mmCIF file of C-alpha atoms and ligand atoms in Angstrom:
data_model
loop_
_atom_site.group_PDB
_atom_site.id
_atom_site.type_symbol
_atom_site.label_atom_id
_atom_site.label_comp_id
_atom_site.label_asym_id
_atom_site.label_seq_id
_atom_site.Cartn_x
_atom_site.Cartn_y
_atom_site.Cartn_z
ATOM 1 C CA MET W 7 0.436 -0.035 -0.106
ATOM 2 C CA PRO W 8 1.496 3.548 -1.080
ATOM 3 C CA ASP W 9 2.090 5.134 1.805
ATOM 4 C CA SER W 10 0.552 9.391 1.284
ATOM 5 C CA GLY W 11 3.532 10.141 4.055
ATOM 6 C CA TRP W 12 0.435 11.525 6.793
ATOM 7 C CA LYS W 13 1.782 11.095 9.967
ATOM 8 C CA ASP W 14 0.255 10.926 13.885
ATOM 9 C CA PHE W 15 -0.267 14.768 14.893
ATOM 10 C CA HIS W 16 -2.311 16.262 17.941
ATOM 11 C CA THR W 17 -4.492 18.832 17.306
ATOM 12 C CA LEU W 18 -4.667 21.441 20.539
ATOM 13 C CA GLU W 19 -7.753 20.005 21.740
ATOM 14 C CA SER W 20 -6.046 16.220 21.391
ATOM 15 C CA TYR W 21 -3.298 16.911 22.660
ATOM 16 C CA ILE W 22 -4.873 18.842 26.441
ATOM 17 C CA ALA W 23 -7.413 16.045 26.743
ATOM 18 C CA ALA W 24 -4.304 14.292 26.627
ATOM 19 C CA GLU W 25 -3.081 15.717 29.703
ATOM 20 C CA GLU W 26 -5.580 16.251 31.262
ATOM 21 C CA LYS W 27 -5.355 12.646 31.274
ATOM 22 C CA MET W 28 -2.189 13.176 33.674
ATOM 23 C CA HIS W 29 -5.310 14.100 36.403
ATOM 24 C CA PRO W 30 -7.659 11.651 37.434
ATOM 25 C CA GLN W 31 -9.543 13.385 38.773
ATOM 26 C CA SER W 32 -10.640 16.396 36.798
ATOM 27 C CA ARG W 33 -13.874 17.125 35.165
ATOM 28 C CA GLY W 34 -12.257 18.766 32.407
ATOM 29 C CA LEU W 35 -12.967 21.705 33.203
ATOM 30 C CA PHE W 36 -10.010 23.739 33.177
ATOM 31 C CA SER W 37 -8.918 21.360 30.057
ATOM 32 C CA HIS W 38 -12.688 23.328 28.326
ATOM 33 C CA LEU W 39 -11.185 26.614 29.514
ATOM 34 C CA LEU W 40 -7.882 26.687 27.833
ATOM 35 C CA ARG W 41 -10.022 24.922 24.418
ATOM 36 C CA ARG W 42 -11.751 28.851 25.047
ATOM 37 C CA VAL W 43 -8.146 30.268 25.096
ATOM 38 C CA GLY W 44 -7.345 28.355 22.158
ATOM 39 C CA LEU W 45 -11.204 29.075 20.445
ATOM 40 C CA ALA W 46 -10.216 32.966 21.056
ATOM 41 C CA SER W 47 -7.396 32.673 19.786
ATOM 42 C CA LYS W 48 -8.785 32.217 16.115
ATOM 43 C CA VAL W 49 -11.489 34.865 16.434
ATOM 44 C CA ILE W 50 -8.111 37.528 17.477
ATOM 45 C CA ASN W 51 -5.838 36.147 14.559
ATOM 46 C CA SER W 52 -8.814 36.330 12.185
ATOM 47 C CA LYS W 53 -9.577 39.776 12.425
ATOM 48 C CA VAL W 54 -5.797 40.307 12.643
ATOM 49 C CA LEU W 55 -5.395 39.111 9.550
ATOM 50 C CA ARG W 56 -7.644 41.323 8.249
ATOM 51 C CA ALA W 57 -6.357 44.844 9.527
ATOM 52 C CA GLY W 58 -5.963 46.129 7.119
ATOM 53 C CA LEU W 59 -8.558 45.579 4.969
ATOM 54 C CA ASN W 60 -11.591 45.810 7.625
ATOM 55 C CA ASP W 61 -10.740 49.893 7.991
ATOM 56 C CA VAL W 62 -9.764 49.171 11.773
ATOM 57 C CA LEU W 63 -6.056 49.667 11.785
ATOM 58 C CA GLY W 64 -5.483 53.044 13.376
ATOM 59 C CA ASP W 65 -5.938 54.744 17.113
ATOM 60 C CA HIS W 66 -9.014 53.957 18.951
ATOM 61 C CA GLY W 67 -9.140 57.639 19.777
ATOM 62 C CA ALA W 68 -9.219 56.318 23.627
ATOM 63 C CA THR W 69 -6.766 55.821 26.038
ATOM 64 C CA ASN W 70 -6.125 52.932 28.192
ATOM 65 C CA VAL W 71 -5.645 52.462 32.167
ATOM 66 C CA GLN W 72 -1.768 52.470 31.543
ATOM 67 C CA GLY W 73 -2.257 56.210 29.411
ATOM 68 C CA GLU W 74 -1.128 53.973 26.074
ATOM 69 C CA SER W 75 -3.071 55.149 23.304
ATOM 70 C CA GLN W 76 -6.162 51.739 21.631
ATOM 71 C CA MET W 77 -5.846 51.020 18.644
ATOM 72 C CA LYS W 78 -9.024 49.832 17.561
ATOM 73 C CA LEU W 79 -7.158 46.458 17.276
ATOM 74 C CA ASP W 80 -6.508 46.425 20.532
ATOM 75 C CA VAL W 81 -10.257 47.022 22.065
ATOM 76 C CA ILE W 82 -11.624 44.118 19.978
ATOM 77 C CA ALA W 83 -9.309 41.471 20.686
ATOM 78 C CA ASN W 84 -10.082 42.385 24.604
ATOM 79 C CA ASP W 85 -13.421 42.151 23.907
ATOM 80 C CA ILE W 86 -13.250 38.992 22.374
ATOM 81 C CA MET W 87 -11.963 37.557 25.188
ATOM 82 C CA LYS W 88 -14.206 39.033 27.336
ATOM 83 C CA ALA W 89 -17.200 37.708 25.488
ATOM 84 C CA THR W 90 -15.038 34.041 25.168
ATOM 85 C CA PHE W 91 -14.400 33.717 28.942
ATOM 86 C CA ARG W 92 -17.478 35.760 30.878
ATOM 87 C CA TRP W 93 -20.458 33.360 30.538
ATOM 88 C CA MET W 94 -17.577 30.434 31.509
ATOM 89 C CA PRO W 95 -19.360 29.178 35.140
ATOM 90 C CA ILE W 96 -16.071 28.087 36.075
ATOM 91 C CA VAL W 97 -14.609 31.784 35.283
ATOM 92 C CA ILE W 98 -15.660 34.086 38.776
ATOM 93 C CA GLY W 99 -13.145 37.003 36.975
ATOM 94 C CA MET W 100 -11.037 38.312 34.511
ATOM 95 C CA ALA W 101 -8.624 41.016 33.921
ATOM 96 C CA SER W 102 -6.863 42.446 31.066
ATOM 97 C CA GLU W 103 -3.796 45.273 30.516
ATOM 98 C CA GLU W 104 -6.895 46.761 28.414
ATOM 99 C CA GLU W 105 -9.279 46.943 31.480
ATOM 100 C CA ASP W 106 -9.062 49.844 34.021
ATOM 101 C CA GLU W 107 -10.312 47.727 36.768
ATOM 102 C CA LEU W 108 -10.838 43.643 37.654
ATOM 103 C CA ILE W 109 -14.555 42.437 36.274
ATOM 104 C CA SER W 110 -16.193 40.626 38.808
ATOM 105 C CA LEU W 111 -18.467 37.452 37.498
ATOM 106 C CA PRO W 112 -20.733 36.257 39.749
ATOM 107 C CA ARG W 113 -20.154 33.020 41.595
ATOM 108 C CA PRO W 114 -23.150 30.373 40.335
ATOM 109 C CA ASN W 115 -23.950 28.268 42.257
ATOM 110 C CA THR W 116 -21.866 24.499 40.405
ATOM 111 C CA GLY W 117 -21.758 23.236 43.491
ATOM 112 C CA MET W 118 -18.512 22.948 43.123
ATOM 113 C CA PRO W 119 -15.402 23.940 45.868
ATOM 114 C CA ALA W 120 -13.611 27.287 45.101
ATOM 115 C CA GLU W 121 -11.183 25.667 44.098
ATOM 116 C CA ASP W 122 -12.335 24.886 41.071
ATOM 117 C CA HIS W 123 -12.785 27.808 40.015
ATOM 118 C CA TYR W 124 -10.481 30.477 38.413
ATOM 119 C CA ILE W 125 -9.377 33.275 36.905
ATOM 120 C CA ILE W 126 -8.096 34.539 33.768
ATOM 121 C CA MET W 127 -5.662 36.724 33.311
ATOM 122 C CA PHE W 128 -4.506 38.350 28.838
ATOM 123 C CA ASP W 129 -2.967 40.900 27.092
ATOM 124 C CA PRO W 130 -5.258 40.807 24.204
ATOM 125 C CA LEU W 131 -3.119 42.583 22.330
ATOM 126 C CA ASP W 132 0.767 42.841 22.906
ATOM 127 C CA GLY W 133 2.885 44.954 20.703
ATOM 128 C CA SER W 134 -0.096 46.580 19.207
ATOM 129 C CA SER W 135 1.529 49.753 18.424
ATOM 130 C CA ASN W 136 3.198 47.950 15.458
ATOM 131 C CA ILE W 137 0.008 47.076 14.242
ATOM 132 C CA ASP W 138 -0.303 49.528 10.999
ATOM 133 C CA ALA W 139 3.386 48.428 10.248
ATOM 134 C CA ASN W 140 2.377 44.410 9.964
ATOM 135 C CA VAL W 141 5.293 43.469 12.996
ATOM 136 C CA SER W 142 4.317 40.632 14.748
ATOM 137 C CA VAL W 143 1.683 40.912 17.332
ATOM 138 C CA GLY W 144 0.165 38.352 20.535
ATOM 139 C CA THR W 145 -1.708 37.383 23.200
ATOM 140 C CA ILE W 146 -0.361 36.482 26.263
ATOM 141 C CA PHE W 147 -3.108 34.443 28.741
ATOM 142 C CA SER W 148 -2.205 33.675 32.500
ATOM 143 C CA ILE W 149 -4.770 31.020 34.670
ATOM 144 C CA HIS W 150 -4.995 31.273 38.735
ATOM 145 C CA ARG W 151 -6.905 29.217 40.738
ATOM 146 C CA ALA W 152 -10.323 31.692 43.285
ATOM 147 C CA LEU W 153 -8.275 31.803 45.960
ATOM 148 C CA SER W 154 -11.619 32.932 48.243
ATOM 149 C CA ASP W 155 -15.119 31.253 48.835
ATOM 150 C CA THR W 156 -17.044 33.763 49.137
ATOM 151 C CA GLU W 157 -20.325 34.737 46.535
ATOM 152 C CA LYS W 158 -19.908 37.124 44.308
ATOM 153 C CA LYS W 159 -17.624 40.059 46.013
ATOM 154 C CA GLU W 160 -19.695 43.038 46.457
ATOM 155 C CA THR W 161 -16.749 45.294 45.496
ATOM 156 C CA VAL W 162 -14.116 45.138 43.373
ATOM 157 C CA ALA W 163 -11.362 45.235 46.301
ATOM 158 C CA ALA W 164 -12.995 42.068 47.462
ATOM 159 C CA GLY W 165 -12.474 40.315 44.402
ATOM 160 C CA LEU W 166 -7.982 41.571 44.099
ATOM 161 C CA PRO W 167 -6.565 38.192 45.438
ATOM 162 C CA ASP W 168 -7.275 36.011 43.538
ATOM 163 C CA PHE W 169 -4.832 38.115 41.170
ATOM 164 C CA LEU W 170 -3.072 39.075 43.185
ATOM 165 C CA GLN W 171 -0.892 35.469 43.647
ATOM 166 C CA PRO W 172 2.597 35.509 42.828
ATOM 167 C CA GLY W 173 3.382 34.034 39.851
ATOM 168 C CA TYR W 174 4.587 30.556 40.709
ATOM 169 C CA LYS W 175 1.009 29.810 41.436
ATOM 170 C CA GLN W 176 -0.356 29.998 38.144
ATOM 171 C CA GLU W 177 -1.994 26.884 36.698
ATOM 172 C CA ALA W 178 -1.565 27.596 33.087
ATOM 173 C CA SER W 179 0.553 30.350 31.202
ATOM 174 C CA GLY W 180 0.735 30.586 27.465
ATOM 175 C CA TYR W 181 0.951 33.039 24.305
ATOM 176 C CA VAL W 182 -0.220 33.581 20.598
ATOM 177 C CA ILE W 183 2.140 34.580 18.006
ATOM 178 C CA TYR W 184 0.264 36.441 15.282
ATOM 179 C CA GLY W 185 3.654 36.004 13.085
ATOM 180 C CA SER W 186 4.303 34.797 9.316
ATOM 181 C CA SER W 187 1.830 32.057 11.160
ATOM 182 C CA THR W 188 -0.194 32.181 13.940
ATOM 183 C CA MET W 189 1.225 30.028 17.325
ATOM 184 C CA PHE W 190 -0.362 28.891 19.831
ATOM 185 C CA VAL W 191 2.143 28.044 22.799
ATOM 186 C CA TYR W 192 1.064 27.088 26.180
ATOM 187 C CA THR W 193 2.534 24.972 29.718
ATOM 188 C CA THR W 194 0.562 23.868 32.516
ATOM 189 C CA GLY W 195 4.200 23.157 34.511
ATOM 190 C CA HIS W 196 4.371 20.254 32.165
ATOM 191 C CA GLY W 197 6.275 22.177 29.396
ATOM 192 C CA VAL W 198 5.872 23.460 27.160
ATOM 193 C CA HIS W 199 4.183 22.566 23.443
ATOM 194 C CA GLY W 200 4.012 24.791 20.952
ATOM 195 C CA PHE W 201 1.453 25.050 17.976
ATOM 196 C CA THR W 202 1.126 25.952 14.518
ATOM 197 C CA LEU W 203 -2.804 26.965 13.493
ATOM 198 C CA ASP W 204 -3.020 25.131 10.153
ATOM 199 C CA PRO W 205 -5.437 28.211 8.260
ATOM 200 C CA GLU W 206 -7.005 25.486 5.867
ATOM 201 C CA ILE W 207 -8.806 23.964 9.210
ATOM 202 C CA GLY W 208 -8.299 26.114 10.983
ATOM 203 C CA GLU W 209 -7.079 23.635 14.215
ATOM 204 C CA TYR W 210 -4.007 24.182 16.225
ATOM 205 C CA ILE W 211 -1.975 21.812 14.734
ATOM 206 C CA LEU W 212 0.905 20.113 17.289
ATOM 207 C CA SER W 213 4.074 21.670 15.985
ATOM 208 C CA HIS W 214 6.607 22.190 18.581
ATOM 209 C CA GLU W 215 6.225 19.467 21.288
ATOM 210 C CA ASN W 216 8.444 19.994 24.742
ATOM 211 C CA ILE W 217 10.221 23.067 23.537
ATOM 212 C CA ARG W 218 13.736 23.661 25.163
ATOM 213 C CA ILE W 219 15.402 27.370 24.841
ATOM 214 C CA PRO W 220 18.839 26.326 23.324
ATOM 215 C CA ASN W 221 21.627 26.964 26.262
ATOM 216 C CA THR W 222 23.433 29.444 23.161
ATOM 217 C CA CYS W 223 23.166 33.364 24.300
ATOM 218 C CA LYS W 224 21.884 33.964 19.844
ATOM 219 C CA CYS W 225 20.117 37.216 20.547
ATOM 220 C CA PHE W 226 20.601 40.155 22.854
ATOM 221 C CA SER W 227 17.566 41.717 22.942
ATOM 222 C CA ALA W 228 16.931 45.581 23.876
ATOM 223 C CA ASN W 229 16.279 48.769 23.745
ATOM 224 C CA GLU W 230 18.894 49.715 23.261
ATOM 225 C CA GLY W 231 18.332 53.628 22.953
ATOM 226 C CA ASN W 232 16.996 53.306 26.715
ATOM 227 C CA TYR W 233 21.026 52.727 27.263
ATOM 228 C CA ASN W 234 21.489 55.863 28.881
ATOM 229 C CA LYS W 235 17.606 55.690 31.542
ATOM 230 C CA TRP W 236 19.438 51.908 32.262
ATOM 231 C CA ASP W 237 21.142 51.853 36.149
ATOM 232 C CA THR W 238 25.150 51.104 35.984
ATOM 233 C CA ALA W 239 24.892 47.272 35.946
ATOM 234 C CA THR W 240 22.580 47.300 33.336
ATOM 235 C CA LYS W 241 24.932 49.486 31.131
ATOM 236 C CA GLN W 242 27.996 47.256 32.540
ATOM 237 C CA TYR W 243 26.502 43.932 31.576
ATOM 238 C CA ALA W 244 25.080 44.808 28.300
ATOM 239 C CA ASP W 245 28.498 46.261 27.739
ATOM 240 C CA TYR W 246 29.927 42.789 28.763
ATOM 241 C CA LEU W 247 27.527 40.564 26.349
ATOM 242 C CA ARG W 248 28.182 43.014 22.894
ATOM 243 C CA SER W 249 31.947 43.113 24.666
ATOM 244 C CA GLY W 250 33.110 39.809 22.663
ATOM 245 C CA LYS W 251 34.898 38.992 25.338
ATOM 246 C CA ASP W 252 33.654 35.862 26.487
ATOM 247 C CA GLU W 253 33.729 32.902 24.079
ATOM 248 C CA ARG W 254 30.420 32.591 24.173
ATOM 249 C CA TYR W 255 28.872 35.505 22.974
ATOM 250 C CA LYS W 256 31.253 35.201 20.266
ATOM 251 C CA LYS W 257 28.189 34.841 18.086
ATOM 252 C CA THR W 258 25.233 36.718 19.864
ATOM 253 C CA THR W 259 23.605 39.314 17.563
ATOM 254 C CA SER W 260 21.070 42.228 18.455
ATOM 255 C CA ARG W 261 17.496 40.807 17.910
ATOM 256 C CA TYR W 262 14.349 43.591 19.350
ATOM 257 C CA ILE W 263 11.265 44.112 18.021
ATOM 258 C CA GLY W 264 9.580 45.927 20.096
ATOM 259 C CA SER W 265 7.355 42.759 20.687
ATOM 260 C CA LEU W 266 7.425 40.822 23.721
ATOM 261 C CA VAL W 267 5.833 38.051 22.463
ATOM 262 C CA ALA W 268 7.587 37.768 19.397
ATOM 263 C CA ASP W 269 10.788 38.777 20.900
ATOM 264 C CA PHE W 270 10.512 35.857 23.418
ATOM 265 C CA HIS W 271 9.358 34.147 20.914
ATOM 266 C CA ARG W 272 12.321 34.491 18.681
ATOM 267 C CA ASN W 273 14.622 33.923 22.392
ATOM 268 C CA LEU W 274 13.208 30.572 22.962
ATOM 269 C CA LEU W 275 13.603 28.753 20.145
ATOM 270 C CA TYR W 276 16.979 30.118 19.383
ATOM 271 C CA GLY W 277 18.474 30.631 22.733
ATOM 272 C CA GLY W 278 19.191 34.598 24.319
ATOM 273 C CA ILE W 279 18.039 37.372 26.383
ATOM 274 C CA PHE W 280 15.031 39.767 26.964
ATOM 275 C CA LEU W 281 15.604 42.909 28.869
ATOM 276 C CA TYR W 282 13.340 45.641 29.779
ATOM 277 C CA PRO W 283 15.283 46.654 33.113
ATOM 278 C CA ALA W 284 13.715 49.172 35.419
ATOM 279 C CA ASP W 285 14.447 53.018 34.030
ATOM 280 C CA ALA W 286 16.771 54.238 36.366
ATOM 281 C CA LYS W 287 15.145 57.769 37.705
ATOM 282 C CA THR W 288 12.104 55.625 38.197
ATOM 283 C CA GLY W 289 13.140 52.490 38.777
ATOM 284 C CA LYS W 290 10.415 50.841 37.246
ATOM 285 C CA GLY W 291 10.335 48.961 34.728
ATOM 286 C CA LYS W 292 7.754 49.238 31.809
ATOM 287 C CA LEU W 293 6.058 45.064 30.778
ATOM 288 C CA ARG W 294 2.809 44.389 34.292
ATOM 289 C CA LEU W 295 3.254 41.594 36.279
ATOM 290 C CA LEU W 296 0.656 39.778 36.072
ATOM 291 C CA TYR W 297 -0.443 39.389 32.780
ATOM 292 C CA GLU W 298 3.188 39.823 30.757
ATOM 293 C CA GLY W 299 5.991 38.826 33.382
ATOM 294 C CA ALA W 300 4.503 36.042 35.168
ATOM 295 C CA PRO W 301 3.050 34.381 32.250
ATOM 296 C CA LEU W 302 6.076 34.520 30.224
ATOM 297 C CA ALA W 303 8.771 33.602 33.144
ATOM 298 C CA MET W 304 5.886 30.184 34.166
ATOM 299 C CA LEU W 305 7.292 29.664 30.276
ATOM 300 C CA VAL W 306 10.749 29.934 29.991
ATOM 301 C CA GLU W 307 11.207 28.313 33.362
ATOM 302 C CA GLN W 308 8.807 25.206 32.598
ATOM 303 C CA ALA W 309 12.005 25.542 29.227
ATOM 304 C CA GLY W 310 14.538 25.743 31.761
ATOM 305 C CA GLY W 311 15.527 29.094 31.075
ATOM 306 C CA LEU W 312 14.691 31.722 34.151
ATOM 307 C CA ALA W 313 13.433 35.050 34.431
ATOM 308 C CA THR W 314 14.256 38.163 37.209
ATOM 309 C CA THR W 315 13.747 41.158 38.205
ATOM 310 C CA GLY W 316 17.326 41.994 38.734
ATOM 311 C CA GLN W 317 16.646 41.640 42.167
ATOM 312 C CA LYS W 318 13.947 38.777 42.426
ATOM 313 C CA ARG W 319 13.166 35.344 40.474
ATOM 314 C CA ILE W 320 9.625 37.061 38.750
ATOM 315 C CA LEU W 321 7.663 34.132 39.939
ATOM 316 C CA ASP W 322 8.755 34.592 43.213
ATOM 317 C CA VAL W 323 7.381 38.141 42.892
ATOM 318 C CA GLN W 324 4.528 39.189 44.939
ATOM 319 C CA PRO W 325 1.715 40.941 43.276
ATOM 320 C CA THR W 326 1.258 44.291 45.214
ATOM 321 C CA GLU W 327 -2.214 45.982 42.713
ATOM 322 C CA LEU W 328 -3.429 44.798 39.343
ATOM 323 C CA HIS W 329 -1.113 46.765 37.228
ATOM 324 C CA GLN W 330 1.992 46.555 38.330
ATOM 325 C CA ARG W 331 4.911 47.007 36.047
ATOM 326 C CA VAL W 332 8.275 44.861 36.976
ATOM 327 C CA PRO W 333 11.541 45.121 35.266
ATOM 328 C CA LEU W 334 11.571 42.349 32.674
ATOM 329 C CA ILE W 335 15.243 40.710 32.476
ATOM 330 C CA ILE W 336 14.680 36.505 30.678
ATOM 331 C CA GLY W 337 15.669 34.267 28.767
ATOM 332 C CA ASN W 338 18.492 31.843 28.799
ATOM 333 C CA LYS W 339 19.490 30.209 32.503
ATOM 334 C CA HIS W 340 23.060 31.891 32.620
ATOM 335 C CA GLU W 341 22.846 35.286 30.944
ATOM 336 C CA VAL W 342 19.339 35.903 33.621
ATOM 337 C CA GLU W 343 22.156 34.868 36.242
ATOM 338 C CA LEU W 344 25.317 36.812 35.189
ATOM 339 C CA TYR W 345 23.097 39.114 35.776
ATOM 340 C CA GLU W 346 21.034 38.835 38.963
ATOM 341 C CA LYS W 347 25.447 38.695 40.002
ATOM 342 C CA MET W 348 26.030 41.742 38.548
ATOM 343 C CA VAL W 349 23.728 43.313 40.084
ATOM 344 C CA ARG W 350 24.392 41.442 42.983
ATOM 345 C CA GLU W 351 27.928 43.372 42.652
ATOM 346 C CA HIS W 352 27.384 46.653 41.866
ATOM 347 C CA THR W 353 25.007 46.882 44.779
ATOM 348 C CA ALA W 354 27.400 45.105 46.982
ATOM 349 C CA ASN W 355 29.692 47.846 46.011
HETATM 350 P P1 P6P O 412 10.149 49.654 23.268
HETATM 351 C C1 P6P O 412 4.967 47.297 22.993
HETATM 352 O O1 P6P O 412 3.792 48.366 23.440
HETATM 353 C C2 P6P O 412 5.070 46.771 24.410
HETATM 354 O O2 P6P O 412 4.902 46.639 25.860
HETATM 355 C C3 P6P O 412 6.071 45.037 24.562
HETATM 356 O O3 P6P O 412 5.778 44.273 23.614
HETATM 357 C C4 P6P O 412 6.956 45.156 23.776
HETATM 358 O O4 P6P O 412 8.335 45.046 24.647
HETATM 359 C C5 P6P O 412 7.678 46.626 24.484
HETATM 360 O O5 P6P O 412 6.477 47.152 24.494
HETATM 361 C C6 P6P O 412 8.598 47.945 23.650
HETATM 362 O O6 P6P O 412 8.246 48.920 24.252
HETATM 363 O O7 P6P O 412 9.315 50.951 24.943
HETATM 364 O O8 P6P O 412 10.643 49.150 23.432
HETATM 365 O O9 P6P O 412 9.058 50.244 22.470
#
């Protein structure tokens, strides 16, 4: 019988179902939530692909809580994410980069304990300032179990503890990159797995199982236009990597897209270090902890890498507010540990 060449293949749905079997007590509700993230991303993908055609480009005219101008696609992607999860009985809250406050959802009488309910946080369309130039953009998501076992919170503040959990407690995290192809990359703590969207059938097909970040620093990724705003340790670190003094960095090249998901995805596959350090003046970073730093930190650690603020492992940072920003240094374990060493040495002097 001639062989057509077809190999066994997993879709996102079948892979999630296979992972679910690792949890015999699972009711499949978490898997359903994860699959819904995949669905939402397909809808967002269809909007991103047609951005130039639907006159959705350009400024939406509003600004978000970050003080950033909202591109129309930001708003559309945010609405798609909210519409996807709002009705799910196991989702009791959402938070978004595009929403000033958290969205607390009524606790239906599911009869299930609190820990079988979840909150989801997301940056619906990261890198959106690049949309008009057709640069890759992405969706980043983070899922935590709900902590409290109370009815619908009467105040937004009462719901906050469910969201202000350290990154090491995430149940799952991932991103979708809308690039030359669309990929869904996620982890539930059992490795990092990548799925490529086949536009002909509208299915995510397993293409990158058990992604491991190569132990080579192929890319140095930072907005070097901010060099003069960096603190001394960061400047010394950048200078050292670029000096070529160390054999490890002889072939390191500078690559910066200015779209976090695209920069992260490239470094995850090729090896490298991404830095968005604190501004020496404000002492603050630009990127947000809960729906950018923490989800990517979970992924990179599952892939053998590391993520730090410079002083602390990102996954150990105890959040204090919904949209808090952190310095983010993320990528190869060797390079992250070298950065932390330089920061310690500089602080000690
Ligand atoms: P800068 C995009 O606006 C974003 O939030 C991230 O996707 C990206 O890593 C960062 O900002 C780029 O910031 O200051 O280098 O333009």
